[in-house]
Amino acid sequence: MIFKEITFVGMDLGTFKTSVSCSNGRRDVVLSAVGWPKDHIARGMLGKDVIFGEEILEQRLAVNSVRPFAKGVLKYLSKEAAGMPEADLERHKEAASLLVRHAVSLVNPPADGPVYGVIGVPSRASIANKQAVLAAAAGTFDAVMIAPEPFTVAFGMNCLMETVVIDIGAGTIDICPMCGSFPSEEDQVTIPLGGDAVDERFLALLRKAYPDAKISERKAREIKEKFGFVHNLEEKVVVTLPSLGEPKQYDVTGQLKDACGTLVSPIVDALKDVIAKFDPDFQDRFLANILLSGGGSQIRGLDHLLEESLAPYGPASVTKVYDYVFAGAVGALRLAMATPAEHWTQLQQRSGGSTATARKAA
Ligand SMILES: Nc1ncnc2c1ncn2[C@@H]1O[C@H](COP(=O)(O)OP(=O)(O)OP(=O)(O)O)[C@@H](O)[C@H]1O
Ligand SMILES: [Mg+2]
């Protein structure tokens, strides 16, 4: 028998972006979206049946696009709670599966060897949500495991003891206390809020304050990513937006601070609940070791504001991960490589060993 070397892949399958890190040393990131040409004219122009990444934004008039994990559809809500018609749900599942396959193709694993993956999911994803992620991964991986998103971040950074990870993504904020072992589900919290909710609020406030200004969801997100803040700011955030066809300047300081600030009290309240379950000695140590990850961690002043808001419960110290784009994927890869071989073999047997063929056929 010829032994084929195993390739490991860590994946952070986010609502907004999907990052992948591979044991062959490659890594990449792509928007968590899939675009299909609207008709045969668009298909001819694009020359492809499906498109991914920035091309979707560039070609948005010619494609129907789906963000498979937006609004928690597959990742943390039941389909009833998501309120999505069956046909749309099927489309989202198909998009999820295409996205996983595309993301793995970006790191180029060898076509003829097994690929084992670890995928990060929200802390309180239900069994049905986990199955949806596993189904999306079937056909791409030969064996796959899922792990809570903040746990993968902590594992990657070797912060396995007395640390609380707060992962502020686009769809959810996931809070996970690390106590030296795989976290139990009851210890963790998923808040159904994140960057998408900030964008929605910011856009609504801007449209109310400046009805003449033309502003898209994308533009609102870009302004937030560039200037988002929650602390007291000396200068003003002034942006240029079209108004009745003419560029005009708008002061968006108040609206931006308000929108970004909506994340603070839900985080503080949930964190208090998470920490309260531990004995007082540990509570202090958790407060002194809070790690912020995810895109929302980049909101300026958020770390200090959280420290201030937590001060009544003890001295808090909040640090940001140095690379929020890849922290989850790199940790998931590390977890994949640290998982004993026999565990992978069992998983592979359970998945029937048939997925390699599907992947090669892609
Ligand atoms: N500099 C920044 N300031 C504020 N927000 C930012 C910044 N950079 C990215 N974001 C926001 O972070 C969010 C994306 O974060 P991240 O990539 O961690 O999400 P995700 O992993 O795709 O989502 P989830 O974990 O909820 O599934 C988006 O809402 C994005 O606009
Ligand atoms: Mg995430």
PDB file of C-alpha atoms in Angstrom, residues 56-353:
ATOM      1  CA  ILE A  56     -18.971  39.221  -6.577  1.00  0.00           C
ATOM      2  CA  LEU A  57     -18.800  42.838  -5.422  1.00  0.00           C
ATOM      3  CA  GLU A  58     -17.415  43.979  -8.776  1.00  0.00           C
ATOM      4  CA  GLN A  59     -20.031  42.056 -10.767  1.00  0.00           C
ATOM      5  CA  ARG A  60     -22.915  42.571  -8.324  1.00  0.00           C
ATOM      6  CA  LEU A  61     -25.309  43.762 -11.043  1.00  0.00           C
ATOM      7  CA  ALA A  62     -24.826  40.579 -13.081  1.00  0.00           C
ATOM      8  CA  VAL A  63     -25.011  37.992 -10.288  1.00  0.00           C
ATOM      9  CA  ASN A  64     -27.375  36.708  -7.630  1.00  0.00           C
ATOM     10  CA  SER A  65     -25.278  36.441  -4.526  1.00  0.00           C
ATOM     11  CA  VAL A  66     -25.803  34.534  -1.304  1.00  0.00           C
ATOM     12  CA  ARG A  67     -23.977  34.913   2.007  1.00  0.00           C
ATOM     13  CA  PRO A  68     -24.713  31.404   3.275  1.00  0.00           C
ATOM     14  CA  PHE A  69     -24.124  32.161   6.956  1.00  0.00           C
ATOM     15  CA  ALA A  70     -25.634  35.657   7.146  1.00  0.00           C
ATOM     16  CA  LYS A  71     -28.376  36.213   9.744  1.00  0.00           C
ATOM     17  CA  GLY A  72     -27.385  32.999  11.504  1.00  0.00           C
ATOM     18  CA  VAL A  73     -29.289  30.928   8.986  1.00  0.00           C
ATOM     19  CA  LEU A  74     -27.099  27.860   9.049  1.00  0.00           C
ATOM     20  CA  LYS A  75     -24.774  28.634  11.913  1.00  0.00           C
ATOM     21  CA  TYR A  76     -26.714  29.343  15.074  1.00  0.00           C
ATOM     22  CA  LEU A  77     -30.458  29.653  14.474  1.00  0.00           C
ATOM     23  CA  SER A  78     -33.096  27.053  13.754  1.00  0.00           C
ATOM     24  CA  LYS A  79     -34.627  27.375  10.303  1.00  0.00           C
ATOM     25  CA  GLU A  80     -37.919  28.396  11.959  1.00  0.00           C
ATOM     26  CA  ALA A  81     -36.156  31.169  13.882  1.00  0.00           C
ATOM     27  CA  ALA A  82     -34.322  32.288  10.743  1.00  0.00           C
ATOM     28  CA  GLY A  83     -37.728  32.474   9.021  1.00  0.00           C
ATOM     29  CA  MET A  84     -36.360  31.411   5.677  1.00  0.00           C
ATOM     30  CA  PRO A  85     -38.391  29.719   2.923  1.00  0.00           C
ATOM     31  CA  GLU A  86     -37.283  26.127   2.164  1.00  0.00           C
ATOM     32  CA  ALA A  87     -36.045  26.979  -1.363  1.00  0.00           C
ATOM     33  CA  ASP A  88     -33.799  29.770  -0.044  1.00  0.00           C
ATOM     34  CA  LEU A  89     -32.496  27.465   2.668  1.00  0.00           C
ATOM     35  CA  GLU A  90     -31.469  24.911   0.029  1.00  0.00           C
ATOM     36  CA  ARG A  91     -29.703  27.680  -1.901  1.00  0.00           C
ATOM     37  CA  HIS A  92     -27.830  28.664   1.260  1.00  0.00           C
ATOM     38  CA  LYS A  93     -26.775  25.055   1.864  1.00  0.00           C
ATOM     39  CA  GLU A  94     -25.510  24.759  -1.700  1.00  0.00           C
ATOM     40  CA  ALA A  95     -23.635  28.061  -1.325  1.00  0.00           C
ATOM     41  CA  ALA A  96     -22.068  26.866   1.952  1.00  0.00           C
ATOM     42  CA  SER A  97     -20.803  23.726   0.313  1.00  0.00           C
ATOM     43  CA  LEU A  98     -19.383  25.589  -2.716  1.00  0.00           C
ATOM     44  CA  LEU A  99     -17.724  28.084  -0.395  1.00  0.00           C
ATOM     45  CA  VAL A 100     -15.957  25.376   1.650  1.00  0.00           C
ATOM     46  CA  ARG A 101     -14.724  23.696  -1.514  1.00  0.00           C
ATOM     47  CA  HIS A 102     -13.507  26.989  -2.981  1.00  0.00           C
ATOM     48  CA  ALA A 103     -11.752  28.010   0.260  1.00  0.00           C
ATOM     49  CA  VAL A 104      -9.865  24.694   0.411  1.00  0.00           C
ATOM     50  CA  SER A 105      -8.907  24.973  -3.267  1.00  0.00           C
ATOM     51  CA  LEU A 106      -7.222  28.304  -2.459  1.00  0.00           C
ATOM     52  CA  VAL A 107      -4.583  26.515  -0.345  1.00  0.00           C
ATOM     53  CA  ASN A 108      -4.077  23.895  -3.024  1.00  0.00           C
ATOM     54  CA  PRO A 109      -3.828  20.569  -1.155  1.00  0.00           C
ATOM     55  CA  PRO A 110      -2.523  17.652  -3.264  1.00  0.00           C
ATOM     56  CA  ALA A 111      -5.404  16.071  -5.196  1.00  0.00           C
ATOM     57  CA  ASP A 112      -4.413  12.496  -4.424  1.00  0.00           C
ATOM     58  CA  GLY A 113      -3.930  12.554  -0.631  1.00  0.00           C
ATOM     59  CA  PRO A 114      -6.353  12.763   2.296  1.00  0.00           C
ATOM     60  CA  VAL A 115      -7.359  16.207   3.594  1.00  0.00           C
ATOM     61  CA  TYR A 116      -8.422  16.496   7.255  1.00  0.00           C
ATOM     62  CA  GLY A 117     -10.012  19.684   8.506  1.00  0.00           C
ATOM     63  CA  VAL A 118     -11.081  21.504  11.647  1.00  0.00           C
ATOM     64  CA  ILE A 119     -13.788  24.155  11.217  1.00  0.00           C
ATOM     65  CA  GLY A 120     -14.720  26.820  13.779  1.00  0.00           C
ATOM     66  CA  VAL A 121     -18.442  27.245  14.587  1.00  0.00           C
ATOM     67  CA  PRO A 122     -20.273  29.601  16.993  1.00  0.00           C
ATOM     68  CA  SER A 123     -20.021  28.575  20.644  1.00  0.00           C
ATOM     69  CA  ARG A 124     -23.689  27.680  21.050  1.00  0.00           C
ATOM     70  CA  ALA A 125     -24.359  26.279  17.584  1.00  0.00           C
ATOM     71  CA  SER A 126     -27.135  23.683  17.874  1.00  0.00           C
ATOM     72  CA  ILE A 127     -26.752  20.083  16.710  1.00  0.00           C
ATOM     73  CA  ALA A 128     -28.700  21.006  13.551  1.00  0.00           C
ATOM     74  CA  ASN A 129     -26.354  23.947  12.915  1.00  0.00           C
ATOM     75  CA  LYS A 130     -23.303  21.735  13.414  1.00  0.00           C
ATOM     76  CA  GLN A 131     -24.774  19.210  11.020  1.00  0.00           C
ATOM     77  CA  ALA A 132     -25.295  21.984   8.453  1.00  0.00           C
ATOM     78  CA  VAL A 133     -21.597  22.895   8.698  1.00  0.00           C
ATOM     79  CA  LEU A 134     -20.551  19.226   8.491  1.00  0.00           C
ATOM     80  CA  ALA A 135     -22.805  18.788   5.455  1.00  0.00           C
ATOM     81  CA  ALA A 136     -21.163  21.807   3.815  1.00  0.00           C
ATOM     82  CA  ALA A 137     -17.767  20.207   4.445  1.00  0.00           C
ATOM     83  CA  ALA A 138     -18.706  16.743   3.166  1.00  0.00           C
ATOM     84  CA  GLY A 139     -17.307  16.248  -0.302  1.00  0.00           C
ATOM     85  CA  THR A 140     -14.326  18.502   0.383  1.00  0.00           C
ATOM     86  CA  PHE A 141     -12.675  16.899   3.413  1.00  0.00           C
ATOM     87  CA  ASP A 142     -11.910  13.248   3.997  1.00  0.00           C
ATOM     88  CA  ALA A 143     -12.565  13.773   7.700  1.00  0.00           C
ATOM     89  CA  VAL A 144     -13.706  16.879   9.511  1.00  0.00           C
ATOM     90  CA  MET A 145     -14.173  18.105  13.089  1.00  0.00           C
ATOM     91  CA  ILE A 146     -15.848  21.222  14.354  1.00  0.00           C
ATOM     92  CA  ALA A 147     -14.785  23.320  17.336  1.00  0.00           C
ATOM     93  CA  PRO A 148     -16.066  26.531  18.956  1.00  0.00           C
ATOM     94  CA  GLU A 149     -14.597  29.584  17.202  1.00  0.00           C
ATOM     95  CA  PRO A 150     -13.130  31.222  20.330  1.00  0.00           C
ATOM     96  CA  PHE A 151     -11.588  27.907  21.368  1.00  0.00           C
ATOM     97  CA  THR A 152      -9.683  27.675  18.072  1.00  0.00           C
ATOM     98  CA  VAL A 153      -8.376  31.211  18.657  1.00  0.00           C
ATOM     99  CA  ALA A 154      -7.260  30.319  22.207  1.00  0.00           C
ATOM    100  CA  PHE A 155      -5.666  27.052  21.049  1.00  0.00           C
ATOM    101  CA  GLY A 156      -3.722  28.862  18.318  1.00  0.00           C
ATOM    102  CA  MET A 157      -2.382  31.399  20.792  1.00  0.00           C
ATOM    103  CA  ASN A 158      -1.624  28.847  23.497  1.00  0.00           C
ATOM    104  CA  CYS A 159      -3.994  30.591  25.905  1.00  0.00           C
ATOM    105  CA  LEU A 160      -5.599  27.475  27.287  1.00  0.00           C
ATOM    106  CA  MET A 161      -5.729  28.456  30.965  1.00  0.00           C
ATOM    107  CA  GLU A 162      -7.679  31.169  32.776  1.00  0.00           C
ATOM    108  CA  THR A 163      -8.382  33.249  29.706  1.00  0.00           C
ATOM    109  CA  VAL A 164     -11.734  34.396  28.342  1.00  0.00           C
ATOM    110  CA  VAL A 165     -11.892  34.744  24.579  1.00  0.00           C
ATOM    111  CA  ILE A 166     -14.446  37.142  23.105  1.00  0.00           C
ATOM    112  CA  ASP A 167     -14.765  36.680  19.353  1.00  0.00           C
ATOM    113  CA  ILE A 168     -16.649  39.601  17.768  1.00  0.00           C
ATOM    114  CA  GLY A 169     -17.604  38.476  14.287  1.00  0.00           C
ATOM    115  CA  ALA A 170     -20.056  39.764  11.715  1.00  0.00           C
ATOM    116  CA  GLY A 171     -22.993  37.603  12.849  1.00  0.00           C
ATOM    117  CA  THR A 172     -22.255  36.614  16.441  1.00  0.00           C
ATOM    118  CA  ILE A 173     -20.199  37.447  19.479  1.00  0.00           C
ATOM    119  CA  ASP A 174     -18.914  34.241  21.049  1.00  0.00           C
ATOM    120  CA  ILE A 175     -17.591  34.146  24.593  1.00  0.00           C
ATOM    121  CA  CYS A 176     -15.611  31.190  25.864  1.00  0.00           C
ATOM    122  CA  PRO A 177     -13.726  30.743  29.155  1.00  0.00           C
ATOM    123  CA  MET A 178     -10.621  28.584  28.836  1.00  0.00           C
ATOM    124  CA  CYS A 179      -9.901  26.240  31.752  1.00  0.00           C
ATOM    125  CA  GLY A 180      -7.209  23.971  30.301  1.00  0.00           C
ATOM    126  CA  SER A 181      -9.484  21.567  28.431  1.00  0.00           C
ATOM    127  CA  PHE A 182     -12.052  21.498  25.635  1.00  0.00           C
ATOM    128  CA  PRO A 183     -14.750  23.985  26.772  1.00  0.00           C
ATOM    129  CA  SER A 184     -18.141  22.635  27.705  1.00  0.00           C
ATOM    130  CA  GLU A 185     -21.125  24.033  25.874  1.00  0.00           C
ATOM    131  CA  GLU A 186     -22.830  25.378  29.041  1.00  0.00           C
ATOM    132  CA  ASP A 187     -19.774  27.503  29.884  1.00  0.00           C
ATOM    133  CA  GLN A 188     -19.995  29.401  26.608  1.00  0.00           C
ATOM    134  CA  VAL A 189     -22.290  32.099  25.263  1.00  0.00           C
ATOM    135  CA  THR A 190     -23.261  33.168  21.760  1.00  0.00           C
ATOM    136  CA  ILE A 191     -24.791  36.647  21.437  1.00  0.00           C
ATOM    137  CA  PRO A 192     -26.720  37.109  18.173  1.00  0.00           C
ATOM    138  CA  LEU A 193     -25.032  40.432  17.449  1.00  0.00           C
ATOM    139  CA  GLY A 194     -21.903  41.534  15.633  1.00  0.00           C
ATOM    140  CA  GLY A 195     -20.547  43.706  12.842  1.00  0.00           C
ATOM    141  CA  ASP A 196     -23.616  43.200  10.620  1.00  0.00           C
ATOM    142  CA  ALA A 197     -25.892  44.582  13.349  1.00  0.00           C
ATOM    143  CA  VAL A 198     -23.552  47.571  13.813  1.00  0.00           C
ATOM    144  CA  ASP A 199     -23.692  48.249  10.057  1.00  0.00           C
ATOM    145  CA  GLU A 200     -27.501  48.077  10.043  1.00  0.00           C
ATOM    146  CA  ARG A 201     -27.794  50.494  12.952  1.00  0.00           C
ATOM    147  CA  PHE A 202     -25.202  52.881  11.496  1.00  0.00           C
ATOM    148  CA  LEU A 203     -27.000  52.914   8.140  1.00  0.00           C
ATOM    149  CA  ALA A 204     -30.397  53.509   9.763  1.00  0.00           C
ATOM    150  CA  LEU A 205     -29.028  56.397  11.869  1.00  0.00           C
ATOM    151  CA  LEU A 206     -27.344  57.982   8.846  1.00  0.00           C
ATOM    152  CA  ARG A 207     -30.458  57.703   6.681  1.00  0.00           C
ATOM    153  CA  LYS A 208     -32.496  59.314   9.444  1.00  0.00           C
ATOM    154  CA  ALA A 209     -30.013  62.155  10.043  1.00  0.00           C
ATOM    155  CA  TYR A 210     -29.168  62.770   6.374  1.00  0.00           C
ATOM    156  CA  PRO A 211     -32.088  61.678   4.163  1.00  0.00           C
ATOM    157  CA  ASP A 212     -30.514  63.406   1.139  1.00  0.00           C
ATOM    158  CA  ALA A 213     -27.256  61.417   1.350  1.00  0.00           C
ATOM    159  CA  LYS A 214     -26.892  58.342  -0.822  1.00  0.00           C
ATOM    160  CA  ILE A 215     -25.266  55.582   1.181  1.00  0.00           C
ATOM    161  CA  SER A 216     -25.093  51.836   0.606  1.00  0.00           C
ATOM    162  CA  GLU A 217     -24.615  49.021   3.133  1.00  0.00           C
ATOM    163  CA  ARG A 218     -21.167  48.455   1.719  1.00  0.00           C
ATOM    164  CA  LYS A 219     -20.164  52.111   2.143  1.00  0.00           C
ATOM    165  CA  ALA A 220     -21.479  52.130   5.730  1.00  0.00           C
ATOM    166  CA  ARG A 221     -19.355  49.063   6.495  1.00  0.00           C
ATOM    167  CA  GLU A 222     -16.280  50.604   4.908  1.00  0.00           C
ATOM    168  CA  ILE A 223     -16.665  53.784   6.981  1.00  0.00           C
ATOM    169  CA  LYS A 224     -17.065  51.662  10.135  1.00  0.00           C
ATOM    170  CA  GLU A 225     -13.977  49.576   9.318  1.00  0.00           C
ATOM    171  CA  LYS A 226     -11.892  52.669   8.700  1.00  0.00           C
ATOM    172  CA  PHE A 227     -13.089  54.916  11.541  1.00  0.00           C
ATOM    173  CA  GLY A 228     -15.168  52.753  13.950  1.00  0.00           C
ATOM    174  CA  PHE A 229     -14.663  53.847  17.567  1.00  0.00           C
ATOM    175  CA  VAL A 230     -16.288  53.903  21.019  1.00  0.00           C
ATOM    176  CA  HIS A 231     -13.989  56.182  23.037  1.00  0.00           C
ATOM    177  CA  ASN A 232     -14.041  59.958  23.377  1.00  0.00           C
ATOM    178  CA  LEU A 233     -12.677  61.302  20.147  1.00  0.00           C
ATOM    179  CA  GLU A 234     -11.133  64.764  19.791  1.00  0.00           C
ATOM    180  CA  GLU A 235     -11.503  64.960  16.024  1.00  0.00           C
ATOM    181  CA  LYS A 236     -14.672  64.451  13.953  1.00  0.00           C
ATOM    182  CA  VAL A 237     -15.356  61.713  11.424  1.00  0.00           C
ATOM    183  CA  VAL A 238     -16.353  63.525   8.242  1.00  0.00           C
ATOM    184  CA  VAL A 239     -17.057  61.551   5.063  1.00  0.00           C
ATOM    185  CA  THR A 240     -17.955  62.497   1.519  1.00  0.00           C
ATOM    186  CA  LEU A 241     -21.187  61.028   0.169  1.00  0.00           C
ATOM    187  CA  PRO A 242     -23.205  61.789  -2.964  1.00  0.00           C
ATOM    188  CA  SER A 243     -26.267  63.996  -2.430  1.00  0.00           C
ATOM    189  CA  LEU A 244     -28.518  64.639  -5.431  1.00  0.00           C
ATOM    190  CA  GLY A 245     -25.613  63.765  -7.698  1.00  0.00           C
ATOM    191  CA  GLU A 246     -23.131  66.123  -5.976  1.00  0.00           C
ATOM    192  CA  PRO A 247     -20.450  65.030  -3.458  1.00  0.00           C
ATOM    193  CA  LYS A 248     -21.138  66.548  -0.053  1.00  0.00           C
ATOM    194  CA  GLN A 249     -19.439  66.264   3.351  1.00  0.00           C
ATOM    195  CA  TYR A 250     -21.233  64.729   6.326  1.00  0.00           C
ATOM    196  CA  ASP A 251     -20.240  64.564   9.969  1.00  0.00           C
ATOM    197  CA  VAL A 252     -20.976  60.948  10.999  1.00  0.00           C
ATOM    198  CA  THR A 253     -19.151  61.003  14.362  1.00  0.00           C
ATOM    199  CA  GLY A 254     -22.222  60.598  16.609  1.00  0.00           C
ATOM    200  CA  GLN A 255     -23.932  57.934  14.492  1.00  0.00           C
ATOM    201  CA  LEU A 256     -20.737  55.859  14.235  1.00  0.00           C
ATOM    202  CA  LYS A 257     -20.030  55.947  17.965  1.00  0.00           C
ATOM    203  CA  ASP A 258     -23.651  55.079  18.750  1.00  0.00           C
ATOM    204  CA  ALA A 259     -23.678  52.111  16.345  1.00  0.00           C
ATOM    205  CA  CYS A 260     -20.320  50.693  17.487  1.00  0.00           C
ATOM    206  CA  GLY A 261     -21.280  51.253  21.135  1.00  0.00           C
ATOM    207  CA  THR A 262     -24.311  48.958  20.866  1.00  0.00           C
ATOM    208  CA  LEU A 263     -21.981  45.971  21.286  1.00  0.00           C
ATOM    209  CA  VAL A 264     -20.599  47.045  24.657  1.00  0.00           C
ATOM    210  CA  SER A 265     -23.345  46.321  27.188  1.00  0.00           C
ATOM    211  CA  PRO A 266     -24.378  42.952  25.683  1.00  0.00           C
ATOM    212  CA  ILE A 267     -20.707  41.893  25.938  1.00  0.00           C
ATOM    213  CA  VAL A 268     -20.342  43.116  29.534  1.00  0.00           C
ATOM    214  CA  ASP A 269     -23.621  41.454  30.623  1.00  0.00           C
ATOM    215  CA  ALA A 270     -22.780  38.126  28.988  1.00  0.00           C
ATOM    216  CA  LEU A 271     -19.221  38.183  30.301  1.00  0.00           C
ATOM    217  CA  LYS A 272     -20.478  38.745  33.853  1.00  0.00           C
ATOM    218  CA  ASP A 273     -22.723  35.677  33.510  1.00  0.00           C
ATOM    219  CA  VAL A 274     -19.934  33.537  32.058  1.00  0.00           C
ATOM    220  CA  ILE A 275     -17.454  34.478  34.794  1.00  0.00           C
ATOM    221  CA  ALA A 276     -19.972  34.278  37.659  1.00  0.00           C
ATOM    222  CA  LYS A 277     -20.115  30.480  37.289  1.00  0.00           C
ATOM    223  CA  PHE A 278     -16.513  30.131  38.503  1.00  0.00           C
ATOM    224  CA  ASP A 279     -15.224  30.491  42.046  1.00  0.00           C
ATOM    225  CA  PRO A 280     -14.037  34.027  43.008  1.00  0.00           C
ATOM    226  CA  ASP A 281     -10.297  33.303  42.615  1.00  0.00           C
ATOM    227  CA  PHE A 282     -10.848  32.229  39.033  1.00  0.00           C
ATOM    228  CA  GLN A 283     -13.205  35.141  38.345  1.00  0.00           C
ATOM    229  CA  ASP A 284     -10.353  37.587  39.042  1.00  0.00           C
ATOM    230  CA  ARG A 285      -7.961  35.649  36.836  1.00  0.00           C
ATOM    231  CA  PHE A 286     -10.447  35.559  33.952  1.00  0.00           C
ATOM    232  CA  LEU A 287     -11.017  39.314  34.267  1.00  0.00           C
ATOM    233  CA  ALA A 288      -7.269  39.852  34.107  1.00  0.00           C
ATOM    234  CA  ASN A 289      -6.955  37.805  30.891  1.00  0.00           C
ATOM    235  CA  ILE A 290      -9.550  38.791  28.317  1.00  0.00           C
ATOM    236  CA  LEU A 291      -8.637  38.224  24.701  1.00  0.00           C
ATOM    237  CA  LEU A 292     -10.589  40.001  21.948  1.00  0.00           C
ATOM    238  CA  SER A 293     -10.671  38.461  18.488  1.00  0.00           C
ATOM    239  CA  GLY A 294     -12.725  38.778  15.311  1.00  0.00           C
ATOM    240  CA  GLY A 295     -13.140  41.854  13.109  1.00  0.00           C
ATOM    241  CA  GLY A 296     -15.111  43.718  15.787  1.00  0.00           C
ATOM    242  CA  SER A 297     -12.042  43.644  18.063  1.00  0.00           C
ATOM    243  CA  GLN A 298     -10.611  46.344  15.785  1.00  0.00           C
ATOM    244  CA  ILE A 299     -13.154  48.978  16.859  1.00  0.00           C
ATOM    245  CA  ARG A 300     -10.970  51.667  18.344  1.00  0.00           C
ATOM    246  CA  GLY A 301     -11.253  52.122  22.105  1.00  0.00           C
ATOM    247  CA  LEU A 302     -13.308  48.957  22.610  1.00  0.00           C
ATOM    248  CA  ASP A 303     -10.617  47.237  24.687  1.00  0.00           C
ATOM    249  CA  HIS A 304     -10.334  50.194  27.089  1.00  0.00           C
ATOM    250  CA  LEU A 305     -14.086  50.737  27.298  1.00  0.00           C
ATOM    251  CA  LEU A 306     -14.582  47.082  28.214  1.00  0.00           C
ATOM    252  CA  GLU A 307     -11.900  47.399  30.916  1.00  0.00           C
ATOM    253  CA  GLU A 308     -13.680  50.464  32.327  1.00  0.00           C
ATOM    254  CA  SER A 309     -17.107  48.841  32.180  1.00  0.00           C
ATOM    255  CA  LEU A 310     -15.809  45.744  33.976  1.00  0.00           C
ATOM    256  CA  ALA A 311     -13.937  47.725  36.663  1.00  0.00           C
ATOM    257  CA  PRO A 312     -16.777  47.343  39.250  1.00  0.00           C
ATOM    258  CA  TYR A 313     -16.202  43.558  39.151  1.00  0.00           C
ATOM    259  CA  GLY A 314     -12.406  43.686  39.536  1.00  0.00           C
ATOM    260  CA  PRO A 315      -9.314  44.870  37.656  1.00  0.00           C
ATOM    261  CA  ALA A 316      -9.816  43.822  34.026  1.00  0.00           C
ATOM    262  CA  SER A 317      -7.225  43.576  31.273  1.00  0.00           C
ATOM    263  CA  VAL A 318      -8.333  43.273  27.656  1.00  0.00           C
ATOM    264  CA  THR A 319      -5.922  42.509  24.818  1.00  0.00           C
ATOM    265  CA  LYS A 320      -6.558  42.138  21.087  1.00  0.00           C
ATOM    266  CA  VAL A 321      -5.225  39.253  19.004  1.00  0.00           C
ATOM    267  CA  TYR A 322      -2.485  40.453  16.672  1.00  0.00           C
ATOM    268  CA  ASP A 323      -3.975  38.921  13.523  1.00  0.00           C
ATOM    269  CA  TYR A 324      -7.750  38.773  13.726  1.00  0.00           C
ATOM    270  CA  VAL A 325      -8.122  37.571  10.114  1.00  0.00           C
ATOM    271  CA  PHE A 326      -6.174  34.338  10.620  1.00  0.00           C
ATOM    272  CA  ALA A 327      -6.232  33.749  14.399  1.00  0.00           C
ATOM    273  CA  GLY A 328      -9.177  31.301  14.133  1.00  0.00           C
ATOM    274  CA  ALA A 329      -7.925  29.432  11.054  1.00  0.00           C
ATOM    275  CA  VAL A 330      -4.369  29.084  12.365  1.00  0.00           C
ATOM    276  CA  GLY A 331      -5.702  27.788  15.704  1.00  0.00           C
ATOM    277  CA  ALA A 332      -7.993  25.334  13.916  1.00  0.00           C
ATOM    278  CA  LEU A 333      -5.015  24.059  11.897  1.00  0.00           C
ATOM    279  CA  ARG A 334      -2.982  23.661  15.077  1.00  0.00           C
ATOM    280  CA  LEU A 335      -5.860  21.731  16.644  1.00  0.00           C
ATOM    281  CA  ALA A 336      -6.131  19.510  13.558  1.00  0.00           C
ATOM    282  CA  MET A 337      -2.415  18.705  13.705  1.00  0.00           C
ATOM    283  CA  ALA A 338      -2.532  18.038  17.461  1.00  0.00           C
ATOM    284  CA  THR A 339      -5.449  15.601  17.179  1.00  0.00           C
ATOM    285  CA  PRO A 340      -4.346  11.960  17.549  1.00  0.00           C
ATOM    286  CA  ALA A 341      -4.241   9.939  14.315  1.00  0.00           C
ATOM    287  CA  GLU A 342      -6.665   7.291  15.613  1.00  0.00           C
ATOM    288  CA  HIS A 343      -9.318   9.945  16.193  1.00  0.00           C
ATOM    289  CA  TRP A 344      -9.045  11.055  12.565  1.00  0.00           C
ATOM    290  CA  THR A 345      -9.192   7.455  11.374  1.00  0.00           C
ATOM    291  CA  GLN A 346     -12.467   6.927  13.267  1.00  0.00           C
ATOM    292  CA  LEU A 347     -13.930  10.082  11.745  1.00  0.00           C
ATOM    293  CA  GLN A 348     -12.816   9.049   8.274  1.00  0.00           C
ATOM    294  CA  GLN A 349     -14.423   5.636   8.680  1.00  0.00           C
ATOM    295  CA  ARG A 350     -17.654   7.298   9.790  1.00  0.00           C
ATOM    296  CA  SER A 351     -17.693   9.541   6.712  1.00  0.00           C
ATOM    297  CA  GLY A 352     -17.295   6.432   4.548  1.00  0.00           C
ATOM    298  CA  GLY A 353     -13.963   7.505   3.041  1.00  0.00           C
TER     299      GLY A 353
END
